[in-house]
Tab-separated table of C-alpha atoms in Angstrom:
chain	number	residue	atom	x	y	z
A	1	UNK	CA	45.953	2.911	-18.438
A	2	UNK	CA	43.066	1.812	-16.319
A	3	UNK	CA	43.291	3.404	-13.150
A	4	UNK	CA	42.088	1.165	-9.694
A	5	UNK	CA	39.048	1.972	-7.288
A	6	UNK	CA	39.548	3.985	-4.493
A	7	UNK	CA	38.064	2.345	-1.380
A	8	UNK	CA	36.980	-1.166	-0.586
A	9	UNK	CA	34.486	-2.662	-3.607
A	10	UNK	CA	30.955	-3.073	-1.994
A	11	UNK	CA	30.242	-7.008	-1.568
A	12	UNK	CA	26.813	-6.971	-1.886
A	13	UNK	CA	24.035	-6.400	-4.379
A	14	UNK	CA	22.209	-3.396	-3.020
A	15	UNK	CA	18.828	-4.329	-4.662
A	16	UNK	CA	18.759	-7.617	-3.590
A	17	UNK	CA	19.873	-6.305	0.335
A	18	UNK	CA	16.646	-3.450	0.022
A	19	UNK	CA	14.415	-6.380	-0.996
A	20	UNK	CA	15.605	-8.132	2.156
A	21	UNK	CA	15.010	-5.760	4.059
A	22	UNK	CA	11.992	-3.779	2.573
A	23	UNK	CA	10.679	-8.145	3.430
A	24	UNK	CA	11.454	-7.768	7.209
A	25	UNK	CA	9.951	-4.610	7.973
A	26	UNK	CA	6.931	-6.299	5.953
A	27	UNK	CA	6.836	-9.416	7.921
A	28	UNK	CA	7.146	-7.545	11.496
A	29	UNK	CA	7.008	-4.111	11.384
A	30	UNK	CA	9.147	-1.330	11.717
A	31	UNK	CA	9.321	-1.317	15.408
A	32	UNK	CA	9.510	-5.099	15.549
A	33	UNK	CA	12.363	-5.223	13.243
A	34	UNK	CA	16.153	-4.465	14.890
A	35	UNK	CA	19.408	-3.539	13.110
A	36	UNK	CA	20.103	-7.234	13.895
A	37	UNK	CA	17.481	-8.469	11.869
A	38	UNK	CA	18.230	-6.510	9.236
A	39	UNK	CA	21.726	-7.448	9.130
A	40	UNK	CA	20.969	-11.273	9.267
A	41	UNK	CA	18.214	-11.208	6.436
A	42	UNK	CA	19.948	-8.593	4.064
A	43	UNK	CA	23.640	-10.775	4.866
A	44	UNK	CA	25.971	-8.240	5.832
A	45	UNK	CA	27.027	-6.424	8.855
A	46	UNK	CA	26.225	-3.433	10.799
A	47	UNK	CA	28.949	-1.036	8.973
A	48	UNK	CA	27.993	-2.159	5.165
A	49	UNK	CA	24.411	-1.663	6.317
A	50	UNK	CA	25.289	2.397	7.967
A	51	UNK	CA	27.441	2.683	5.110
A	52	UNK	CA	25.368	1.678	2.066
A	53	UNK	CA	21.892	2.539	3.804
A	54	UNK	CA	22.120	5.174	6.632
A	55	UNK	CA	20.401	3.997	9.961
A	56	UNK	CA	16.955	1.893	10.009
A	57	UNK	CA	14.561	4.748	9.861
A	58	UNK	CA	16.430	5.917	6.712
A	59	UNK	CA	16.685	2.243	5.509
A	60	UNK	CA	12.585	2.143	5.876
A	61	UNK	CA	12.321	5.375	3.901
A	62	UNK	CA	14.045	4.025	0.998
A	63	UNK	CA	11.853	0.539	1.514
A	64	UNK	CA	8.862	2.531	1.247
A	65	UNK	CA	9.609	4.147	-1.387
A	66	UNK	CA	10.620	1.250	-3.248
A	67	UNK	CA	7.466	-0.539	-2.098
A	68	UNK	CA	5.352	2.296	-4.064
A	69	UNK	CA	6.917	1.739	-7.132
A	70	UNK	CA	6.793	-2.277	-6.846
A	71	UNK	CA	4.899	-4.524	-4.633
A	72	UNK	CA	2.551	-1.569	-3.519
A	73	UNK	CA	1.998	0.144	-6.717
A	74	UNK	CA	-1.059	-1.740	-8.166
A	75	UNK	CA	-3.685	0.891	-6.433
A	76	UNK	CA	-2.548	3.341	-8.142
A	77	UNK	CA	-2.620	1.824	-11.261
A	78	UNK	CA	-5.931	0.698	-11.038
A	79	UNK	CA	-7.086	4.637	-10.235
A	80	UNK	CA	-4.850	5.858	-13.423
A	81	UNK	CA	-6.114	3.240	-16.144
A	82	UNK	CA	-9.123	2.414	-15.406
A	83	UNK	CA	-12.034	4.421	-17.846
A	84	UNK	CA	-14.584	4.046	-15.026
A	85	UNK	CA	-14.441	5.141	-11.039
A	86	UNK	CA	-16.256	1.759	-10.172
A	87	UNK	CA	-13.964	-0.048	-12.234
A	88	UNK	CA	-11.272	1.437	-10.780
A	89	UNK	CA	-12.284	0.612	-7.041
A	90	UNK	CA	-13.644	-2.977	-8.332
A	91	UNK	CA	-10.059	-3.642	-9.672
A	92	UNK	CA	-8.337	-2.285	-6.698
A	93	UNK	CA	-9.996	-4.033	-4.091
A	94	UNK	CA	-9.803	-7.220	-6.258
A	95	UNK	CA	-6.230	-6.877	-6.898
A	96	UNK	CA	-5.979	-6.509	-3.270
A	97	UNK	CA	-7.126	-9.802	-2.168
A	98	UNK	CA	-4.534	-11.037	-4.974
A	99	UNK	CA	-1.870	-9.447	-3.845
A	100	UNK	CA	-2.086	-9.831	0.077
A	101	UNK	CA	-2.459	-13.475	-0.107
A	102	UNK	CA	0.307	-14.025	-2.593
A	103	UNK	CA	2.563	-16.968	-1.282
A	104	UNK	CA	5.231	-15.642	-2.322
A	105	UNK	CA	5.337	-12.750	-0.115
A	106	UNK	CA	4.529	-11.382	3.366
A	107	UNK	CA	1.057	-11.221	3.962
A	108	UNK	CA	-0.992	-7.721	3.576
A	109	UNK	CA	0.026	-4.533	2.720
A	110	UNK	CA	3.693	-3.262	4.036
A	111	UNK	CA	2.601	0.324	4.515
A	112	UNK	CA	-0.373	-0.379	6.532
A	113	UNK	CA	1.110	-3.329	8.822
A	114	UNK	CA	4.730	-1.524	9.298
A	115	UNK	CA	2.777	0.794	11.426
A	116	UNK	CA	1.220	-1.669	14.098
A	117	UNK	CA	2.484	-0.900	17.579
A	118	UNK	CA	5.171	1.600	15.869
A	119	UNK	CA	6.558	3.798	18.329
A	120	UNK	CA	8.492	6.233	16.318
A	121	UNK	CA	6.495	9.243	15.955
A	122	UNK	CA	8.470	10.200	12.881
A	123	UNK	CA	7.808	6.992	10.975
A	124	UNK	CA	4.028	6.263	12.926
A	125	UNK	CA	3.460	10.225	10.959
A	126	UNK	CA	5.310	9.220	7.660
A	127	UNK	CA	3.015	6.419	7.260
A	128	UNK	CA	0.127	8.349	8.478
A	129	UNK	CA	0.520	10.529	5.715
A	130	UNK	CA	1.071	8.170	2.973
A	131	UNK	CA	-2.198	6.436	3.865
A	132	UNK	CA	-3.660	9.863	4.233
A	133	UNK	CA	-2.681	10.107	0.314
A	134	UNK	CA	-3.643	6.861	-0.814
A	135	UNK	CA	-7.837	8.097	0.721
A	136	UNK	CA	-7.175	11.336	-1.123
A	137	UNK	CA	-6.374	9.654	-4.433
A	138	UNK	CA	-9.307	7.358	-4.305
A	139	UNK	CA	-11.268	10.818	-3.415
A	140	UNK	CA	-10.034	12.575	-6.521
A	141	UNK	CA	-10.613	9.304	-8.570
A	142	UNK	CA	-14.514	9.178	-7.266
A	143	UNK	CA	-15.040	13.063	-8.058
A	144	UNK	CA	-13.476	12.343	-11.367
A	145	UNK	CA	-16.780	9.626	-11.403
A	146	UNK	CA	-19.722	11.993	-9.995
A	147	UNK	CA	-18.308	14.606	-12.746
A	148	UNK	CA	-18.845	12.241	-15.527
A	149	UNK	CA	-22.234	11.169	-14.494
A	150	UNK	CA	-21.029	7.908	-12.811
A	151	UNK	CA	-22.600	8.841	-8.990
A	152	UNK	CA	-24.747	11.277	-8.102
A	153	UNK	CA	-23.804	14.562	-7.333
A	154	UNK	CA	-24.457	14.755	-3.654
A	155	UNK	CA	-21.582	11.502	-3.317
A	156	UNK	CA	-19.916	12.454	-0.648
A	157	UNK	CA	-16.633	11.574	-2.221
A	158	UNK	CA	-14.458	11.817	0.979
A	159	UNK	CA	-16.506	9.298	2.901
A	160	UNK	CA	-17.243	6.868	0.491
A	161	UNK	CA	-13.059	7.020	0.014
A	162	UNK	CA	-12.575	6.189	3.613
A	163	UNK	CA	-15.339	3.356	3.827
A	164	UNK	CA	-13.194	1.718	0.653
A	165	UNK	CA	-9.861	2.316	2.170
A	166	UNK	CA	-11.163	1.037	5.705
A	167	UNK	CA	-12.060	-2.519	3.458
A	168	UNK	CA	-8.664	-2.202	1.643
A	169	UNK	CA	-7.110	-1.875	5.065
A	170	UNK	CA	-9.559	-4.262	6.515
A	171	UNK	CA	-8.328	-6.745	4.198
A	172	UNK	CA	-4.770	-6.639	4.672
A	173	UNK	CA	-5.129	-7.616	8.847
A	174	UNK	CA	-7.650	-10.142	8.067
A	175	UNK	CA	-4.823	-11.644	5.086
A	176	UNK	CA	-2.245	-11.633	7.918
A	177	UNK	CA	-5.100	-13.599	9.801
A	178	UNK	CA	-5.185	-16.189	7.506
A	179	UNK	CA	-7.859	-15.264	5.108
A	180	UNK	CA	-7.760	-16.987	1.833
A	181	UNK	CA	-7.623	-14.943	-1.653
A	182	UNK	CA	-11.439	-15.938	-2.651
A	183	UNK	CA	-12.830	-15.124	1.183
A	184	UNK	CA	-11.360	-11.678	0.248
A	185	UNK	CA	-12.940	-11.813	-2.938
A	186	UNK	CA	-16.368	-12.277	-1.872
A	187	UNK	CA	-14.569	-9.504	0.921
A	188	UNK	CA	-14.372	-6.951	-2.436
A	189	UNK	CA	-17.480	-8.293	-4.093
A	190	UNK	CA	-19.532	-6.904	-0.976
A	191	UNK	CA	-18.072	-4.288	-0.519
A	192	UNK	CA	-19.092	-2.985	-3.759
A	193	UNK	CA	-22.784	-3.232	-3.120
A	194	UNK	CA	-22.704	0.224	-1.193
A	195	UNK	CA	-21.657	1.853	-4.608
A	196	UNK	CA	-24.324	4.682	-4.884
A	197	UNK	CA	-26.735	4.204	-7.710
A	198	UNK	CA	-28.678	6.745	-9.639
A	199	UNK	CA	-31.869	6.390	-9.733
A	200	UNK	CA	-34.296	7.228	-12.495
A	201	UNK	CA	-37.597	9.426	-12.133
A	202	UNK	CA	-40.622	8.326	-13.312
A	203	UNK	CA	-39.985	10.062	-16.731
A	204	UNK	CA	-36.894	8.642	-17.358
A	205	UNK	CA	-34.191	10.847	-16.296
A	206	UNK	CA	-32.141	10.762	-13.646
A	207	UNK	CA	-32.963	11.490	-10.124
A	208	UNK	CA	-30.374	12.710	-7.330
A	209	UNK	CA	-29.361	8.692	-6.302
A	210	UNK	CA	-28.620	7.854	-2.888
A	211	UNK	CA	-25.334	9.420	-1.379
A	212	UNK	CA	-23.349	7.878	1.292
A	213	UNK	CA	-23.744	10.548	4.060
């Protein structure tokens, strides 16, 4: 004999309600988005919302996360699978410009626009930190490249990750602005030409390059 439920059956798909939401907080920000909002976009009330998500700053926890692993997750791919450190930033930023003018989403990058005029020091740090992460992984992925030959080895691999986040960051605003997929294209495409090179001695081998310093 079956036996019934306890409690009232939720009336909502919770997926479909986090991709509402995790959609609002990308469209106007964390601060910029109310419970109200939420509750009109994900189509249920304030007590399904408490009940199913915990409060908003919980809510955007769980949106961010989720964001990582979908939407927001092609960065890190392009670190992990690509055989080469330019390659990797080349696909990145190009994937960027892709992804932050795709029609069928909010413009730019959640993580890096959900911050703008955020007054929560809790959620202004949280994001802090995960963008913090993302320079460090592009750090680790350029080291990985002076180790292998790729750049010289006086790269400063810390500032030459924070001149291609500040373009990956760069690009999201001007997407929001308007920017078209091939302006931030050409956008990546420059970017590219501060890539140190090494340069060869007059015999042949390899001289110490150019570093970004």
């Amino acid at each position: 004999m079956a036996t019934k439920q306890r409690g009232r059956p939720r009336s909502f798909d919770r997926e479909t309600a986090l991709e509402k939401a995790m959609r609002a907080f990308w469209e106007n920000g964390y601060e910029a988005t109310s419970v109200s909002d939420l509750t009109r976009e994900m189509g249920i009330g304030a007590p399904s919302l408490y009940a199913a998500f915990g409060d908003k700053r919980t809510l955007f926890e769980e949106v961010v996360q989720v964001y990582g692993t979908t939407h927001g997750a092609g960065p890190g791919r392009a670190l992990a699978e690509e055989p080469t450190a330019r390659g990797a930033i080349e696909r990145l930023l190009r994937e960027a410009a892709d992804a932050f003018t795709d029609p069928a989403l909010p413009h730019g990058c959640l993580v890096i626009h959900a911050a703008t005029n955020c007054t929560t020091p809790e959620v202004e740090q949280a994001l802090r930190e995960r963008r913090a992460t993302s320079i460090g992984a592009i750090a680790d992925r350029l080291r990985q490249g002076v180790a292998a030959g790729e750049l010289p080895e006086g790269t400063d691999a810390t500032a030459l990750a924070r001149c291609f986040a500040a373009v990956f960051q760069g690009m999201s605003q001007q997407a929001r602005d308007g920017a078209s997929r091939t302006e931030l294209e050409a956008v990546a495409a420059l970017a590219m030409t501060v890539w140190p090179g090494i340069e060869p001695t007059c015999s042949g081998t390899r001289g110490e390059g150019r570093t970004l310093e």
